[in-house]
Amino acid sequence: MKRVTLYERPDWREKAAEYGFDFHTMYGEPYWCEDAYYQFTLAQIDQLEDATADIHRMCLKVVEKVVASDALMAKFRIPKHTWQFVRNAWHSGQPSLYSRLDLVYDGRQPPKLLENNADTPTSLFESAFFQWIWLEDQIKAGQLPAGADQYNSLQEKLIDRFRELKERHGFGALHFACCRDTDEDRGTVQYLQDCALEAGLANEFLFIEEIGLGEKGQFTDTENQVIGNMFKLYPWEFMLKEIFSTKLEDAGVRWLEPAWKAILSNKALLPMLWEMFPGHPNLLPAYFSEDNPPPMASYVAKPLFSREGANIRIVENGQETARVDGPYGEEGYIIQQYCPLPLFGDSYTVIGSWLVNDQPCGIGIREDKERITQDLSRFYPHIILG
Protein backbone atom coordinates (compact mmCIF):
# COMPACT_ATOMS: atom_id res chain seq x y z
CA MET A 1 0.00 0.00 0.00
CA LYS A 2 1.61 3.22 -1.21
CA ARG A 3 0.63 6.86 -1.51
CA VAL A 4 1.88 8.13 -4.86
CA THR A 5 1.83 11.76 -6.04
CA LEU A 6 0.91 12.73 -9.60
CA TYR A 7 -0.48 15.62 -11.62
CA GLU A 8 -4.15 16.47 -11.41
CA ARG A 9 -6.24 16.29 -14.56
CA PRO A 10 -6.34 19.88 -15.85
CA ASP A 11 -10.08 19.67 -16.56
CA TRP A 12 -11.32 17.67 -13.58
CA ARG A 13 -13.39 20.53 -12.18
CA GLU A 14 -15.18 20.93 -15.51
CA LYS A 15 -15.84 17.19 -15.54
CA ALA A 16 -17.12 17.36 -11.98
CA ALA A 17 -19.58 20.06 -13.03
CA GLU A 18 -20.60 18.01 -16.08
CA TYR A 19 -21.40 14.98 -13.92
CA GLY A 20 -23.13 16.92 -11.15
CA PHE A 21 -20.33 16.50 -8.61
CA ASP A 22 -21.21 19.77 -6.89
CA PHE A 23 -19.68 18.91 -3.52
CA HIS A 24 -16.08 18.34 -4.63
CA THR A 25 -15.23 21.39 -2.51
CA MET A 26 -17.07 21.98 0.77
CA TYR A 27 -16.92 25.05 3.01
CA GLY A 28 -14.01 26.32 0.97
CA GLU A 29 -11.95 23.17 1.58
CA PRO A 30 -11.12 20.49 -1.00
CA TYR A 31 -13.04 17.25 -0.58
CA TRP A 32 -12.14 15.42 -3.80
CA CYS A 33 -8.34 15.35 -4.22
CA GLU A 34 -6.26 13.84 -7.02
CA ASP A 35 -2.78 15.21 -6.41
CA ALA A 36 -2.02 11.68 -5.21
CA TYR A 37 -3.49 8.20 -5.25
CA TYR A 38 -3.23 5.02 -3.21
CA GLN A 39 -1.69 1.96 -4.82
CA PHE A 40 -2.54 -1.59 -3.75
CA THR A 41 -1.38 -4.98 -4.91
CA LEU A 42 -3.97 -7.54 -5.95
CA ALA A 43 -3.05 -9.60 -2.87
CA GLN A 44 -3.85 -6.62 -0.63
CA ILE A 45 -7.22 -6.11 -2.34
CA ASP A 46 -7.97 -9.80 -1.86
CA GLN A 47 -7.22 -9.36 1.83
CA LEU A 48 -9.59 -6.39 2.07
CA GLU A 49 -12.32 -8.20 0.16
CA ASP A 50 -12.08 -11.36 2.28
CA ALA A 51 -12.10 -9.34 5.51
CA THR A 52 -15.13 -7.34 4.36
CA ALA A 53 -17.10 -10.49 3.54
CA ASP A 54 -16.15 -12.13 6.84
CA ILE A 55 -17.02 -9.07 8.95
CA HIS A 56 -20.35 -8.69 7.18
CA ARG A 57 -21.30 -12.30 7.88
CA MET A 58 -20.51 -11.78 11.56
CA CYS A 59 -22.55 -8.57 11.63
CA LEU A 60 -25.63 -10.40 10.34
CA LYS A 61 -25.19 -12.96 13.12
CA VAL A 62 -25.33 -10.07 15.60
CA VAL A 63 -28.62 -8.84 14.12
CA GLU A 64 -30.07 -12.33 14.47
CA LYS A 65 -29.12 -12.41 18.14
CA VAL A 66 -30.25 -8.88 18.99
CA VAL A 67 -33.73 -9.13 17.46
CA ALA A 68 -34.34 -12.27 19.55
CA SER A 69 -33.63 -10.48 22.85
CA ASP A 70 -35.59 -7.71 24.57
CA ALA A 71 -32.56 -7.01 26.76
CA LEU A 72 -30.30 -6.49 23.75
CA MET A 73 -32.84 -4.37 21.88
CA ALA A 74 -32.90 -2.14 24.95
CA LYS A 75 -29.11 -2.15 25.16
CA PHE A 76 -28.94 -0.95 21.54
CA ARG A 77 -31.30 1.88 22.60
CA ILE A 78 -33.95 0.85 20.07
CA PRO A 79 -37.16 2.56 21.29
CA LYS A 80 -39.44 -0.10 22.74
CA HIS A 81 -42.49 0.90 20.70
CA THR A 82 -40.52 0.09 17.51
CA TRP A 83 -39.13 -3.31 18.54
CA GLN A 84 -41.73 -5.28 16.59
CA PHE A 85 -41.25 -3.07 13.55
CA VAL A 86 -37.50 -3.73 13.55
CA ARG A 87 -38.01 -7.44 14.19
CA ASN A 88 -40.56 -7.79 11.41
CA ALA A 89 -38.15 -6.16 8.96
CA TRP A 90 -35.58 -8.84 9.81
CA HIS A 91 -37.88 -11.86 10.00
CA SER A 92 -39.64 -10.98 6.74
CA GLY A 93 -36.28 -10.71 4.97
CA GLN A 94 -36.68 -7.10 3.88
CA PRO A 95 -33.84 -6.58 1.39
CA SER A 96 -30.96 -4.16 1.74
CA LEU A 97 -29.13 -2.19 -0.92
CA TYR A 98 -25.66 -1.29 0.29
CA SER A 99 -23.36 -0.56 3.23
CA ARG A 100 -19.80 0.54 3.98
CA LEU A 101 -17.35 -0.82 6.52
CA ASP A 102 -14.71 1.61 7.79
CA LEU A 103 -11.44 -0.27 8.15
CA VAL A 104 -7.96 0.53 9.40
CA TYR A 105 -5.41 -1.10 7.09
CA ASP A 106 -1.77 -0.47 6.30
CA GLY A 107 -1.27 -3.11 3.61
CA ARG A 108 0.50 -5.46 6.00
CA GLN A 109 -1.55 -6.22 9.10
CA PRO A 110 -5.08 -7.69 8.84
CA PRO A 111 -7.77 -5.05 8.27
CA LYS A 112 -9.58 -4.05 11.46
CA LEU A 113 -13.19 -2.89 11.69
CA LEU A 114 -13.66 0.60 13.10
CA GLU A 115 -17.40 0.84 12.49
CA ASN A 116 -20.20 -0.23 10.16
CA ASN A 117 -21.93 2.47 8.11
CA ALA A 118 -24.81 0.21 7.21
CA ASP A 119 -27.70 2.65 7.16
CA THR A 120 -26.72 5.96 5.52
CA PRO A 121 -23.25 5.56 4.00
CA THR A 122 -22.05 8.42 1.84
CA SER A 123 -19.02 8.92 -0.48
CA LEU A 124 -20.80 6.60 -2.91
CA PHE A 125 -20.71 8.73 -6.07
CA GLU A 126 -17.02 9.45 -5.71
CA SER A 127 -16.25 5.79 -4.91
CA ALA A 128 -18.40 4.18 -7.59
CA PHE A 129 -18.17 6.66 -10.44
CA PHE A 130 -15.82 9.62 -10.22
CA GLN A 131 -12.69 7.72 -9.19
CA TRP A 132 -13.31 5.30 -12.10
CA ILE A 133 -13.47 8.23 -14.53
CA TRP A 134 -10.21 9.48 -12.98
CA LEU A 135 -8.58 6.09 -13.59
CA GLU A 136 -9.61 5.97 -17.26
CA ASP A 137 -8.52 9.56 -17.87
CA GLN A 138 -5.13 9.14 -16.22
CA ILE A 139 -4.39 5.93 -18.13
CA LYS A 140 -5.28 7.67 -21.41
CA ALA A 141 -3.05 10.60 -20.45
CA GLY A 142 -0.13 8.28 -19.73
CA GLN A 143 -0.03 9.31 -16.08
CA LEU A 144 -0.84 5.76 -14.96
CA PRO A 145 0.40 2.43 -16.37
CA ALA A 146 -1.86 0.79 -18.94
CA GLY A 147 -2.15 -2.23 -16.65
CA ALA A 148 -3.52 -0.24 -13.72
CA ASP A 149 -6.91 -1.39 -12.42
CA GLN A 150 -9.26 -0.42 -9.62
CA TYR A 151 -11.21 -2.42 -7.06
CA ASN A 152 -14.54 -1.04 -8.11
CA SER A 153 -17.61 -2.83 -9.45
CA LEU A 154 -19.92 -0.65 -7.36
CA GLN A 155 -21.95 0.91 -10.15
CA GLU A 156 -22.50 -2.39 -11.94
CA LYS A 157 -23.56 -4.06 -8.68
CA LEU A 158 -25.92 -1.20 -7.76
CA ILE A 159 -27.70 -1.37 -11.11
CA ASP A 160 -27.96 -5.17 -10.85
CA ARG A 161 -29.36 -4.85 -7.33
CA PHE A 162 -32.00 -2.32 -8.35
CA ARG A 163 -32.99 -4.61 -11.21
CA GLU A 164 -33.27 -7.50 -8.76
CA LEU A 165 -35.37 -5.40 -6.37
CA LYS A 166 -37.77 -4.76 -9.23
CA GLU A 167 -37.90 -8.23 -10.76
CA ARG A 168 -37.44 -10.50 -7.75
CA HIS A 169 -38.72 -8.45 -4.82
CA GLY A 170 -41.54 -6.69 -6.65
CA PHE A 171 -40.47 -3.11 -6.06
CA GLY A 172 -42.58 -0.72 -8.07
CA ALA A 173 -41.98 3.01 -8.27
CA LEU A 174 -39.32 3.96 -5.73
CA HIS A 175 -39.28 7.23 -3.84
CA PHE A 176 -35.90 8.68 -2.83
CA ALA A 177 -35.44 11.15 0.01
CA CYS A 178 -32.84 13.05 1.99
CA CYS A 179 -32.85 16.20 4.11
CA ARG A 180 -32.77 19.70 2.71
CA ASP A 181 -29.55 21.71 2.63
CA THR A 182 -27.27 18.68 2.34
CA ASP A 183 -25.43 18.88 -0.98
CA GLU A 184 -23.47 15.70 -0.38
CA ASP A 185 -26.57 13.70 0.55
CA ARG A 186 -28.51 15.08 -2.41
CA GLY A 187 -25.63 14.16 -4.74
CA THR A 188 -25.54 10.63 -3.35
CA VAL A 189 -29.29 10.23 -3.77
CA GLN A 190 -29.23 11.64 -7.31
CA TYR A 191 -26.56 9.11 -8.25
CA LEU A 192 -28.65 6.27 -6.83
CA GLN A 193 -31.68 7.54 -8.74
CA ASP A 194 -29.65 7.35 -11.95
CA CYS A 195 -28.62 3.77 -11.15
CA ALA A 196 -32.24 2.83 -10.46
CA LEU A 197 -33.35 4.34 -13.78
CA GLU A 198 -30.61 2.42 -15.57
CA ALA A 199 -32.12 -0.72 -14.04
CA GLY A 200 -35.58 0.21 -15.31
CA LEU A 201 -36.92 1.17 -11.88
CA ALA A 202 -39.03 4.33 -12.03
CA ASN A 203 -38.39 6.75 -9.18
CA GLU A 204 -39.23 10.14 -7.75
CA PHE A 205 -37.51 12.44 -5.28
CA LEU A 206 -38.77 14.41 -2.32
CA PHE A 207 -37.17 15.81 0.80
CA ILE A 208 -37.67 14.02 4.10
CA GLU A 209 -39.37 17.14 5.40
CA GLU A 210 -41.99 16.83 2.63
CA ILE A 211 -43.25 13.35 3.54
CA GLY A 212 -46.88 13.55 4.56
CA LEU A 213 -49.28 11.28 6.44
CA GLY A 214 -52.50 10.29 4.69
CA GLU A 215 -55.92 9.69 6.25
CA LYS A 216 -55.37 5.93 6.32
CA GLY A 217 -51.99 6.18 8.04
CA GLN A 218 -49.95 5.83 4.87
CA PHE A 219 -47.02 8.05 4.05
CA THR A 220 -47.52 10.31 1.03
CA ASP A 221 -45.45 12.49 -1.29
CA THR A 222 -46.04 16.09 -2.36
CA GLU A 223 -48.62 14.91 -4.93
CA ASN A 224 -50.46 12.89 -2.28
CA GLN A 225 -49.31 9.66 -3.88
CA VAL A 226 -48.99 6.80 -1.40
CA ILE A 227 -45.36 5.83 -0.81
CA GLY A 228 -44.90 2.08 -1.09
CA ASN A 229 -41.12 1.81 -1.49
CA MET A 230 -38.64 4.39 -0.28
CA PHE A 231 -34.89 4.86 -0.16
CA LYS A 232 -34.09 7.36 2.58
CA LEU A 233 -30.69 8.84 3.34
CA TYR A 234 -31.81 9.55 6.86
CA PRO A 235 -30.71 7.64 9.99
CA TRP A 236 -32.97 5.09 11.61
CA GLU A 237 -32.00 6.30 15.07
CA PHE A 238 -33.62 9.64 14.16
CA MET A 239 -36.70 8.09 12.55
CA LEU A 240 -37.41 5.71 15.42
CA LYS A 241 -37.59 8.60 17.90
CA GLU A 242 -39.81 10.94 15.92
CA ILE A 243 -43.53 11.41 16.40
CA PHE A 244 -44.48 9.51 13.23
CA SER A 245 -42.48 6.45 14.36
CA THR A 246 -45.72 5.12 15.85
CA LYS A 247 -47.04 4.92 12.26
CA LEU A 248 -44.07 3.08 10.77
CA GLU A 249 -45.33 -0.45 11.36
CA ASP A 250 -48.73 0.11 9.73
CA ALA A 251 -47.69 2.41 6.87
CA GLY A 252 -46.82 -0.49 4.55
CA VAL A 253 -43.58 1.04 3.27
CA ARG A 254 -40.61 -1.09 2.23
CA TRP A 255 -37.58 0.91 3.27
CA LEU A 256 -34.09 1.02 1.86
CA GLU A 257 -32.27 0.58 4.07
CA PRO A 258 -34.58 -1.79 6.04
CA ALA A 259 -35.24 -1.13 9.72
CA TRP A 260 -32.95 -3.95 10.89
CA LYS A 261 -30.06 -1.76 9.77
CA ALA A 262 -30.72 0.23 12.97
CA ILE A 263 -28.78 -2.57 14.68
CA LEU A 264 -25.87 -2.70 12.24
CA SER A 265 -25.32 1.07 12.13
CA ASN A 266 -25.21 1.27 15.93
CA LYS A 267 -21.84 1.37 17.71
CA ALA A 268 -23.27 -1.20 20.12
CA LEU A 269 -22.55 -3.61 17.28
CA LEU A 270 -18.83 -3.43 18.12
CA PRO A 271 -18.88 -4.94 21.64
CA MET A 272 -21.44 -7.50 20.46
CA LEU A 273 -19.10 -8.61 17.69
CA TRP A 274 -16.22 -8.96 20.14
CA GLU A 275 -18.40 -10.91 22.59
CA MET A 276 -19.59 -13.31 19.89
CA PHE A 277 -16.31 -13.62 17.99
CA PRO A 278 -13.55 -12.90 20.53
CA GLY A 279 -10.05 -12.71 19.12
CA HIS A 280 -11.14 -12.52 15.49
CA PRO A 281 -8.27 -11.03 13.46
CA ASN A 282 -10.48 -8.39 11.83
CA LEU A 283 -12.03 -7.12 15.06
CA LEU A 284 -10.80 -4.86 17.85
CA PRO A 285 -11.65 -5.55 21.50
CA ALA A 286 -14.73 -3.50 22.38
CA TYR A 287 -17.03 -3.25 25.39
CA PHE A 288 -20.07 -1.36 26.64
CA SER A 289 -18.84 1.32 29.00
CA GLU A 290 -21.74 0.53 31.35
CA ASP A 291 -20.53 -3.06 31.82
CA ASN A 292 -17.35 -2.33 33.79
CA PRO A 293 -15.03 -3.21 30.92
CA PRO A 294 -11.53 -4.51 31.55
CA PRO A 295 -8.96 -1.70 31.83
CA MET A 296 -7.35 -0.59 28.57
CA ALA A 297 -4.50 1.89 28.52
CA SER A 298 -5.33 3.07 24.99
CA TYR A 299 -8.87 3.13 23.68
CA VAL A 300 -11.47 5.11 21.75
CA ALA A 301 -14.76 6.11 23.40
CA LYS A 302 -17.66 6.24 20.93
CA PRO A 303 -21.32 7.18 21.52
CA LEU A 304 -23.76 4.57 20.22
CA PHE A 305 -25.15 7.00 17.63
CA SER A 306 -22.14 9.15 16.73
CA ARG A 307 -21.71 10.32 13.13
CA GLU A 308 -18.75 11.92 11.35
CA GLY A 309 -16.53 11.61 14.40
CA ALA A 310 -18.78 13.60 16.74
CA ASN A 311 -18.24 13.13 20.51
CA ILE A 312 -15.43 10.63 20.00
CA ARG A 313 -12.41 10.62 22.33
CA ILE A 314 -9.02 8.93 21.97
CA VAL A 315 -7.13 7.94 25.11
CA GLU A 316 -3.50 6.79 24.86
CA ASN A 317 -1.64 5.42 27.85
CA GLY A 318 -4.30 6.82 30.14
CA GLN A 319 -4.19 10.36 28.67
CA GLU A 320 -6.79 11.90 26.36
CA THR A 321 -5.01 12.85 23.12
CA ALA A 322 -7.92 13.73 20.79
CA ARG A 323 -11.54 14.78 21.15
CA VAL A 324 -14.36 15.98 18.92
CA ASP A 325 -17.39 17.71 20.42
CA GLY A 326 -20.94 17.18 19.20
CA PRO A 327 -24.56 16.41 20.08
CA TYR A 328 -24.27 12.71 20.95
CA GLY A 329 -23.53 10.76 24.11
CA GLU A 330 -26.74 10.69 26.18
CA GLU A 331 -27.52 7.28 24.67
CA GLY A 332 -24.37 5.76 26.18
CA TYR A 333 -20.87 4.84 25.02
CA ILE A 334 -18.80 1.90 23.96
CA ILE A 335 -15.03 1.71 24.23
CA GLN A 336 -12.89 0.11 21.54
CA GLN A 337 -9.20 -0.67 21.66
CA TYR A 338 -7.25 2.12 19.98
CA CYS A 339 -5.73 1.12 16.67
CA PRO A 340 -3.89 4.06 15.06
CA LEU A 341 -4.74 4.85 11.46
CA PRO A 342 -1.77 4.57 9.09
CA LEU A 343 -0.01 7.89 8.60
CA PHE A 344 1.05 8.97 5.11
CA GLY A 345 2.92 12.25 5.25
CA ASP A 346 0.84 14.38 7.60
CA SER A 347 -2.49 12.62 6.97
CA TYR A 348 -4.26 9.67 8.55
CA THR A 349 -5.98 7.25 6.19
CA VAL A 350 -9.16 5.18 6.58
CA ILE A 351 -10.58 2.74 4.02
CA GLY A 352 -14.29 2.52 3.31
CA SER A 353 -15.05 -0.97 2.02
CA TRP A 354 -18.35 -1.22 0.15
CA LEU A 355 -20.90 -3.98 -0.11
CA VAL A 356 -23.90 -4.13 -2.43
CA ASN A 357 -26.45 -6.91 -1.94
CA ASP A 358 -24.17 -8.36 0.77
CA GLN A 359 -21.24 -8.68 -1.66
CA PRO A 360 -17.94 -6.74 -1.32
CA CYS A 361 -17.38 -4.68 -4.45
CA GLY A 362 -15.04 -1.71 -3.98
CA ILE A 363 -13.28 0.76 -1.74
CA GLY A 364 -12.99 4.49 -1.19
CA ILE A 365 -10.21 6.19 0.73
CA ARG A 366 -10.41 9.23 2.98
CA GLU A 367 -7.65 11.24 4.57
CA ASP A 368 -7.74 13.60 7.52
CA LYS A 369 -5.00 15.57 9.23
CA GLU A 370 -6.65 14.64 12.53
CA ARG A 371 -6.74 11.14 13.96
CA ILE A 372 -10.54 11.25 14.23
CA THR A 373 -11.91 11.21 10.68
CA GLN A 374 -14.60 13.89 10.35
CA ASP A 375 -17.05 15.31 7.82
CA LEU A 376 -14.42 17.40 5.99
CA SER A 377 -12.00 14.55 5.39
CA ARG A 378 -10.57 14.34 1.85
CA PHE A 379 -11.35 11.61 -0.67
CA TYR A 380 -8.48 10.12 -2.75
CA PRO A 381 -8.70 7.62 -5.63
CA HIS A 382 -6.83 4.31 -5.75
CA ILE A 383 -5.41 1.81 -8.20
CA ILE A 384 -4.38 -1.86 -8.23
CA LEU A 385 -0.93 -2.56 -9.64
CA GLY A 386 1.07 -5.71 -9.08
XYZ file of C-alpha atoms in Angstrom:
386
model
C 0.000 0.000 0.000
C 1.606 3.224 -1.207
C 0.633 6.856 -1.510
C 1.879 8.133 -4.865
C 1.828 11.758 -6.035
C 0.913 12.727 -9.597
C -0.481 15.623 -11.620
C -4.150 16.467 -11.412
C -6.244 16.289 -14.564
C -6.335 19.878 -15.849
C -10.076 19.668 -16.558
C -11.316 17.670 -13.580
C -13.390 20.528 -12.179
C -15.175 20.925 -15.507
C -15.836 17.186 -15.536
C -17.117 17.360 -11.978
C -19.577 20.062 -13.034
C -20.602 18.011 -16.083
C -21.400 14.980 -13.917
C -23.134 16.915 -11.153
C -20.330 16.495 -8.611
C -21.206 19.766 -6.891
C -19.681 18.906 -3.520
C -16.080 18.338 -4.634
C -15.235 21.394 -2.510
C -17.070 21.981 0.769
C -16.919 25.045 3.009
C -14.006 26.323 0.965
C -11.948 23.173 1.576
C -11.125 20.488 -0.995
C -13.044 17.253 -0.582
C -12.139 15.422 -3.805
C -8.344 15.351 -4.222
C -6.262 13.844 -7.024
C -2.777 15.205 -6.415
C -2.019 11.679 -5.214
C -3.494 8.195 -5.246
C -3.225 5.025 -3.207
C -1.687 1.964 -4.815
C -2.535 -1.590 -3.745
C -1.382 -4.977 -4.913
C -3.969 -7.544 -5.946
C -3.055 -9.596 -2.874
C -3.855 -6.615 -0.629
C -7.217 -6.107 -2.339
C -7.974 -9.802 -1.861
C -7.218 -9.361 1.833
C -9.587 -6.387 2.073
C -12.316 -8.200 0.158
C -12.079 -11.360 2.284
C -12.099 -9.340 5.513
C -15.134 -7.345 4.365
C -17.097 -10.491 3.536
C -16.152 -12.132 6.839
C -17.016 -9.073 8.950
C -20.348 -8.689 7.177
C -21.298 -12.299 7.882
C -20.506 -11.779 11.557
C -22.548 -8.573 11.634
C -25.626 -10.397 10.336
C -25.186 -12.956 13.124
C -25.327 -10.069 15.603
C -28.619 -8.844 14.116
C -30.071 -12.334 14.465
C -29.117 -12.415 18.142
C -30.253 -8.881 18.988
C -33.734 -9.132 17.455
C -34.336 -12.272 19.551
C -33.632 -10.484 22.850
C -35.587 -7.713 24.573
C -32.558 -7.007 26.759
C -30.296 -6.485 23.747
C -32.844 -4.368 21.884
C -32.899 -2.138 24.949
C -29.112 -2.148 25.158
C -28.943 -0.949 21.542
C -31.303 1.880 22.599
C -33.953 0.851 20.068
C -37.165 2.558 21.285
C -39.441 -0.096 22.741
C -42.489 0.897 20.697
C -40.521 0.088 17.513
C -39.134 -3.312 18.539
C -41.733 -5.284 16.595
C -41.249 -3.070 13.552
C -37.504 -3.730 13.545
C -38.013 -7.439 14.193
C -40.564 -7.788 11.408
C -38.151 -6.165 8.956
C -35.576 -8.845 9.810
C -37.876 -11.857 10.001
C -39.641 -10.978 6.738
C -36.285 -10.712 4.968
C -36.676 -7.097 3.878
C -33.837 -6.583 1.387
C -30.963 -4.163 1.743
C -29.126 -2.189 -0.918
C -25.656 -1.287 0.290
C -23.364 -0.559 3.226
C -19.802 0.536 3.984
C -17.354 -0.821 6.525
C -14.712 1.605 7.788
C -11.435 -0.268 8.147
C -7.960 0.530 9.403
C -5.411 -1.103 7.088
C -1.765 -0.471 6.301
C -1.268 -3.113 3.606
C 0.499 -5.458 5.997
C -1.553 -6.223 9.103
C -5.080 -7.693 8.839
C -7.771 -5.045 8.266
C -9.584 -4.055 11.463
C -13.195 -2.892 11.690
C -13.661 0.597 13.103
C -17.405 0.840 12.490
C -20.198 -0.229 10.160
C -21.927 2.470 8.111
C -24.815 0.206 7.214
C -27.700 2.654 7.158
C -26.724 5.959 5.523
C -23.254 5.557 4.000
C -22.050 8.421 1.836
C -19.020 8.919 -0.483
C -20.801 6.598 -2.906
C -20.712 8.734 -6.071
C -17.018 9.449 -5.712
C -16.250 5.786 -4.909
C -18.402 4.179 -7.591
C -18.174 6.663 -10.438
C -15.816 9.620 -10.222
C -12.690 7.724 -9.193
C -13.313 5.298 -12.095
C -13.465 8.230 -14.531
C -10.212 9.481 -12.982
C -8.581 6.093 -13.592
C -9.609 5.970 -17.256
C -8.517 9.560 -17.873
C -5.125 9.140 -16.224
C -4.388 5.928 -18.131
C -5.277 7.668 -21.411
C -3.046 10.605 -20.450
C -0.133 8.278 -19.734
C -0.028 9.313 -16.079
C -0.837 5.763 -14.959
C 0.405 2.434 -16.370
C -1.862 0.794 -18.943
C -2.153 -2.231 -16.646
C -3.520 -0.237 -13.715
C -6.906 -1.392 -12.424
C -9.260 -0.421 -9.624
C -11.206 -2.420 -7.062
C -14.545 -1.043 -8.109
C -17.610 -2.834 -9.449
C -19.915 -0.653 -7.362
C -21.949 0.912 -10.150
C -22.498 -2.388 -11.940
C -23.558 -4.059 -8.678
C -25.919 -1.202 -7.759
C -27.702 -1.373 -11.112
C -27.960 -5.167 -10.854
C -29.361 -4.851 -7.331
C -32.005 -2.315 -8.346
C -32.989 -4.615 -11.214
C -33.274 -7.495 -8.755
C -35.366 -5.397 -6.373
C -37.773 -4.764 -9.226
C -37.902 -8.226 -10.760
C -37.441 -10.504 -7.752
C -38.720 -8.449 -4.822
C -41.541 -6.691 -6.655
C -40.471 -3.114 -6.061
C -42.579 -0.721 -8.066
C -41.979 3.010 -8.271
C -39.320 3.959 -5.734
C -39.280 7.227 -3.840
C -35.903 8.679 -2.835
C -35.441 11.146 0.006
C -32.842 13.053 1.991
C -32.847 16.198 4.114
C -32.775 19.703 2.707
C -29.551 21.715 2.626
C -27.267 18.679 2.341
C -25.429 18.884 -0.977
C -23.470 15.695 -0.380
C -26.574 13.699 0.547
C -28.506 15.085 -2.413
C -25.634 14.165 -4.735
C -25.542 10.632 -3.346
C -29.294 10.227 -3.769
C -29.230 11.640 -7.310
C -26.564 9.111 -8.247
C -28.648 6.267 -6.826
C -31.680 7.539 -8.742
C -29.647 7.354 -11.945
C -28.616 3.770 -11.147
C -32.238 2.830 -10.457
C -33.353 4.345 -13.778
C -30.614 2.415 -15.566
C -32.121 -0.724 -14.039
C -35.579 0.211 -15.306
C -36.915 1.168 -11.882
C -39.030 4.326 -12.030
C -38.392 6.749 -9.182
C -39.228 10.145 -7.750
C -37.511 12.443 -5.284
C -38.766 14.413 -2.318
C -37.174 15.811 0.797
C -37.666 14.020 4.099
C -39.371 17.140 5.401
C -41.993 16.830 2.626
C -43.253 13.348 3.535
C -46.882 13.549 4.561
C -49.282 11.283 6.441
C -52.500 10.295 4.694
C -55.918 9.693 6.249
C -55.370 5.931 6.317
C -51.991 6.180 8.043
C -49.953 5.825 4.870
C -47.015 8.054 4.048
C -47.524 10.310 1.031
C -45.450 12.494 -1.291
C -46.036 16.087 -2.364
C -48.624 14.912 -4.932
C -50.460 12.895 -2.283
C -49.306 9.658 -3.877
C -48.994 6.805 -1.398
C -45.362 5.832 -0.805
C -44.902 2.079 -1.095
C -41.121 1.813 -1.489
C -38.635 4.385 -0.279
C -34.890 4.858 -0.156
C -34.086 7.361 2.578
C -30.691 8.839 3.342
C -31.812 9.555 6.859
C -30.711 7.639 9.988
C -32.973 5.091 11.611
C -31.997 6.302 15.073
C -33.620 9.635 14.164
C -36.701 8.089 12.548
C -37.408 5.707 15.419
C -37.593 8.603 17.898
C -39.812 10.945 15.915
C -43.532 11.406 16.399
C -44.478 9.514 13.232
C -42.484 6.452 14.364
C -45.721 5.123 15.848
C -47.040 4.918 12.261
C -44.073 3.075 10.770
C -45.331 -0.449 11.356
C -48.727 0.108 9.728
C -47.689 2.407 6.868
C -46.822 -0.488 4.545
C -43.576 1.038 3.269
C -40.611 -1.091 2.229
C -37.578 0.908 3.266
C -34.092 1.020 1.864
C -32.268 0.575 4.074
C -34.576 -1.788 6.039
C -35.244 -1.130 9.715
C -32.950 -3.950 10.892
C -30.061 -1.757 9.768
C -30.723 0.227 12.966
C -28.783 -2.565 14.676
C -25.869 -2.697 12.239
C -25.324 1.068 12.134
C -25.214 1.275 15.929
C -21.839 1.374 17.713
C -23.274 -1.204 20.120
C -22.548 -3.612 17.281
C -18.829 -3.434 18.115
C -18.885 -4.937 21.637
C -21.439 -7.498 20.459
C -19.101 -8.608 17.694
C -16.221 -8.963 20.144
C -18.401 -10.907 22.588
C -19.590 -13.314 19.895
C -16.308 -13.619 17.985
C -13.548 -12.901 20.528
C -10.054 -12.707 19.123
C -11.144 -12.522 15.487
C -8.270 -11.029 13.461
C -10.480 -8.390 11.829
C -12.026 -7.119 15.064
C -10.796 -4.859 17.845
C -11.646 -5.551 21.502
C -14.725 -3.501 22.379
C -17.031 -3.247 25.393
C -20.070 -1.363 26.636
C -18.838 1.324 28.999
C -21.745 0.534 31.345
C -20.526 -3.059 31.816
C -17.352 -2.330 33.794
C -15.032 -3.208 30.919
C -11.525 -4.507 31.554
C -8.965 -1.698 31.832
C -7.354 -0.592 28.570
C -4.496 1.889 28.523
C -5.325 3.067 24.993
C -8.868 3.131 23.682
C -11.474 5.108 21.755
C -14.762 6.110 23.396
C -17.665 6.244 20.935
C -21.319 7.181 21.516
C -23.759 4.568 20.221
C -25.149 6.997 17.626
C -22.141 9.146 16.728
C -21.708 10.321 13.135
C -18.751 11.921 11.348
C -16.527 11.606 14.404
C -18.777 13.600 16.744
C -18.245 13.133 20.511
C -15.426 10.626 20.001
C -12.407 10.623 22.333
C -9.025 8.926 21.970
C -7.130 7.941 25.110
C -3.504 6.790 24.857
C -1.642 5.423 27.850
C -4.304 6.824 30.135
C -4.188 10.361 28.666
C -6.786 11.897 26.363
C -5.013 12.850 23.123
C -7.919 13.727 20.791
C -11.535 14.775 21.150
C -14.359 15.981 18.921
C -17.393 17.707 20.418
C -20.936 17.179 19.202
C -24.563 16.413 20.078
C -24.270 12.705 20.953
C -23.530 10.762 24.108
C -26.739 10.686 26.179
C -27.518 7.276 24.670
C -24.371 5.756 26.184
C -20.868 4.836 25.023
C -18.799 1.896 23.956
C -15.033 1.709 24.225
C -12.895 0.113 21.540
C -9.196 -0.673 21.656
C -7.247 2.121 19.983
C -5.728 1.117 16.669
C -3.887 4.057 15.062
C -4.741 4.855 11.463
C -1.770 4.570 9.090
C -0.015 7.887 8.603
C 1.045 8.966 5.112
C 2.923 12.249 5.248
C 0.841 14.382 7.600
C -2.489 12.620 6.968
C -4.257 9.671 8.548
C -5.978 7.252 6.189
C -9.159 5.179 6.577
C -10.577 2.737 4.021
C -14.289 2.524 3.307
C -15.050 -0.970 2.019
C -18.348 -1.217 0.146
C -20.902 -3.983 -0.114
C -23.899 -4.132 -2.430
C -26.448 -6.911 -1.941
C -24.165 -8.358 0.768
C -21.235 -8.676 -1.662
C -17.941 -6.742 -1.315
C -17.375 -4.679 -4.445
C -15.045 -1.707 -3.983
C -13.279 0.762 -1.739
C -12.990 4.492 -1.194
C -10.210 6.190 0.733
C -10.411 9.228 2.984
C -7.650 11.239 4.571
C -7.738 13.596 7.519
C -4.997 15.571 9.226
C -6.648 14.640 12.529
C -6.743 11.143 13.959
C -10.539 11.254 14.227
C -11.914 11.211 10.684
C -14.601 13.889 10.348
C -17.047 15.311 7.819
C -14.423 17.401 5.994
C -11.998 14.548 5.390
C -10.571 14.344 1.852
C -11.349 11.612 -0.668
C -8.477 10.123 -2.747
C -8.703 7.621 -5.630
C -6.826 4.312 -5.750
C -5.410 1.806 -8.204
C -4.382 -1.862 -8.233
C -0.933 -2.562 -9.636
C 1.074 -5.709 -9.084
